[in-house]
């Protein structure tokens, strides 16, 4: 675990760059990360997904997978993949400041 | 006489029924389950490789339920939580004071376009059902070589390590049949790696290379084209196969959706520590039926049953539940050639290396291949039938212990 400065804030991140303290997240951090990851600019649809992912993780203790995002954020599966290319689970988690979806190993 | 009703007599429901029928005085304990037999689901992994025969993994349900448990052999249609009644498809109506939902989950190949079309049962199989694992045994025996793809359609699935175990056993199986050089093994997973937790990834990552298994990550399955023998992802990637071993989408039971108790896949949201269903003081859920941030596995069902026991007793006295479940799971993971790993973890602690259950002694080693671990896995079937289902205490603690575990020196 290490920390880094982004969008004027210091955040704790794991070895893969995922935020480990969800409370440190701000929308400005998501914008800065979206620039780094090459998916900027963030549209309304991106924000609907990110907001749902944060709320759902806070409520359920685990990051939502694609099916759950589609059911909760009002986007289709195709749109979700267009918004967050090559693996929305991981990218959404990275930008929303929640843990990536995991298995038990 | 008050009524404790348990829906489902799988691992979780059977343990709870047997325990509560001994614990509670003045309560009738009833389980509702339409199936004649109880399946030891962990054995489904071994059937395709002819390591266990089908007969050894099922027993008549009557032999698994204690003498004071009433078994209603019907299928639940709906639960009315305000009227505290359960209706069955057969027309039965059963009142309850406390209800435990332990209806498990099932595979839903019908939710993936094309999966149950051309090739289903000839070039594409599951191993999460008895029919599927038996059919796959015949297909593996007849397989002459080519590309075998194990594809997890989406999470969550029962026993998230089972697909990896299948690949490790397949590597050993084809090696023993002296045809490993003619078989390509591919793992297509929606997650970002085969091993998703840092210490497991570091400790076990070499197994995939060593066994010649290639991995297609972040592959979310959109459709299967059985004619072309191709699996396609939502981002239009294709994985071709000669033999597809699919782990389809899982969902909870229909009655959960009918009763308005489930999430988008009919899993029941509940408190992860008390197992009380959100918004209901007399409704509990455990095992695969619940929407918990831990694995769907018999081991979890077992430790949840331990944890639920005291909360059910409290509920019969009108007391609220306590946070008794820590997310504990403890699983042997087959790696082939007579060896296995052992993992022990909970909500807070990822699988670590070390000895289990006695520090410095074992006999099992955590996150490390050993013959003792494989022997433990195979011997567990006896314990399952003769101790675990009957609700007898096993020589392992219900809560995860850090004793014998090597804690990471640098945070991960």
mmCIF file of C-alpha atoms in Angstrom, chain A residues 1-2 13-16 18 20 52 56 59-62 64-69 71-72 77-78 81-82 84-91 100-105, chain B residues 111 154-155 160-161 164 191-192 194-197 200 204 217-218 220 233-237 249 263-265 269 291-295 333 341 343 345 351 367 411-412:
data_model
loop_
_atom_site.group_PDB
_atom_site.id
_atom_site.type_symbol
_atom_site.label_atom_id
_atom_site.label_comp_id
_atom_site.label_asym_id
_atom_site.label_seq_id
_atom_site.Cartn_x
_atom_site.Cartn_y
_atom_site.Cartn_z
ATOM 1 C CA UNK A 1 0.000 0.000 0.000
ATOM 2 C CA UNK A 2 1.207 3.489 -0.751
ATOM 3 C CA UNK A 13 -3.851 3.128 -3.042
ATOM 4 C CA UNK A 14 -2.957 -0.554 -3.324
ATOM 5 C CA UNK A 15 -0.302 -2.020 -5.617
ATOM 6 C CA UNK A 16 -2.678 -1.879 -8.589
ATOM 7 C CA UNK A 18 -7.154 1.016 -6.422
ATOM 8 C CA UNK A 20 -8.183 1.642 -0.263
ATOM 9 C CA UNK A 52 -24.475 3.706 -8.280
ATOM 10 C CA UNK A 56 -24.179 0.030 -3.758
ATOM 11 C CA UNK A 59 -24.752 -0.624 1.246
ATOM 12 C CA UNK A 60 -23.687 -4.187 0.404
ATOM 13 C CA UNK A 61 -20.019 -4.344 1.296
ATOM 14 C CA UNK A 62 -19.003 -5.584 -2.164
ATOM 15 C CA UNK A 64 -21.278 -4.491 -8.044
ATOM 16 C CA UNK A 65 -20.663 -6.638 -11.126
ATOM 17 C CA UNK A 66 -21.883 -5.681 -14.617
ATOM 18 C CA UNK A 67 -25.374 -7.226 -14.232
ATOM 19 C CA UNK A 68 -25.986 -5.359 -11.008
ATOM 20 C CA UNK A 69 -24.746 -2.073 -12.496
ATOM 21 C CA UNK A 71 -30.011 -3.189 -13.207
ATOM 22 C CA UNK A 72 -29.248 -0.270 -10.918
ATOM 23 C CA UNK A 77 -24.772 -3.947 -21.043
ATOM 24 C CA UNK A 78 -23.535 -2.729 -24.452
ATOM 25 C CA UNK A 81 -18.903 -1.691 -22.157
ATOM 26 C CA UNK A 82 -18.781 1.350 -24.426
ATOM 27 C CA UNK A 84 -15.843 1.567 -19.662
ATOM 28 C CA UNK A 85 -14.083 -0.433 -22.390
ATOM 29 C CA UNK A 86 -12.443 -3.798 -21.666
ATOM 30 C CA UNK A 87 -13.787 -4.690 -18.271
ATOM 31 C CA UNK A 88 -16.222 -2.299 -16.616
ATOM 32 C CA UNK A 89 -15.960 -4.124 -13.270
ATOM 33 C CA UNK A 90 -12.350 -3.108 -12.763
ATOM 34 C CA UNK A 91 -12.517 0.337 -14.359
ATOM 35 C CA UNK A 100 -12.303 -4.323 -7.502
ATOM 36 C CA UNK A 101 -14.598 -7.390 -7.819
ATOM 37 C CA UNK A 102 -12.757 -10.396 -6.374
ATOM 38 C CA UNK A 103 -12.950 -14.135 -6.064
ATOM 39 C CA UNK A 104 -12.008 -16.021 -2.888
ATOM 40 C CA UNK A 105 -8.417 -16.632 -4.030
ATOM 41 C CA UNK B 111 -29.790 -16.592 -19.318
ATOM 42 C CA UNK B 154 -20.499 -14.058 -14.580
ATOM 43 C CA UNK B 155 -20.100 -13.796 -10.834
ATOM 44 C CA UNK B 160 -15.445 -19.680 -7.062
ATOM 45 C CA UNK B 161 -12.319 -21.883 -7.002
ATOM 46 C CA UNK B 164 -9.613 -23.456 -11.428
ATOM 47 C CA UNK B 191 -12.475 -11.145 -13.241
ATOM 48 C CA UNK B 192 -9.167 -9.413 -13.898
ATOM 49 C CA UNK B 194 -7.274 -16.132 -12.112
ATOM 50 C CA UNK B 195 -6.031 -15.272 -8.625
ATOM 51 C CA UNK B 196 -7.571 -11.996 -7.523
ATOM 52 C CA UNK B 197 -6.198 -11.604 -4.002
ATOM 53 C CA UNK B 200 -2.757 -15.842 -3.393
ATOM 54 C CA UNK B 204 0.014 -19.404 -6.634
ATOM 55 C CA UNK B 217 -9.301 -12.068 -18.250
ATOM 56 C CA UNK B 218 -12.145 -9.549 -17.934
ATOM 57 C CA UNK B 220 -17.820 -11.076 -19.722
ATOM 58 C CA UNK B 233 -17.861 -11.303 -24.847
ATOM 59 C CA UNK B 234 -19.770 -8.036 -24.529
ATOM 60 C CA UNK B 235 -16.737 -6.207 -25.911
ATOM 61 C CA UNK B 236 -16.730 -8.495 -28.980
ATOM 62 C CA UNK B 237 -13.789 -10.696 -28.118
ATOM 63 C CA UNK B 249 -24.945 -17.523 -14.440
ATOM 64 C CA UNK B 263 -32.017 -8.834 -5.745
ATOM 65 C CA UNK B 264 -31.569 -8.847 -9.545
ATOM 66 C CA UNK B 265 -30.541 -12.534 -9.481
ATOM 67 C CA UNK B 269 -30.051 -9.297 0.811
ATOM 68 C CA UNK B 291 -26.479 -12.043 -1.017
ATOM 69 C CA UNK B 292 -23.382 -11.977 1.186
ATOM 70 C CA UNK B 293 -19.915 -10.579 0.390
ATOM 71 C CA UNK B 294 -18.348 -14.014 0.797
ATOM 72 C CA UNK B 295 -18.136 -17.167 -1.308
ATOM 73 C CA UNK B 333 -8.521 -26.618 -3.494
ATOM 74 C CA UNK B 341 -4.159 -26.377 -1.341
ATOM 75 C CA UNK B 343 -7.466 -21.744 2.144
ATOM 76 C CA UNK B 345 -10.287 -16.679 5.269
ATOM 77 C CA UNK B 351 -6.176 -16.261 2.353
ATOM 78 C CA UNK B 367 -1.880 -21.760 0.302
ATOM 79 C CA UNK B 411 0.672 -4.332 3.771
ATOM 80 C CA UNK B 412 -0.915 -5.452 0.538
#
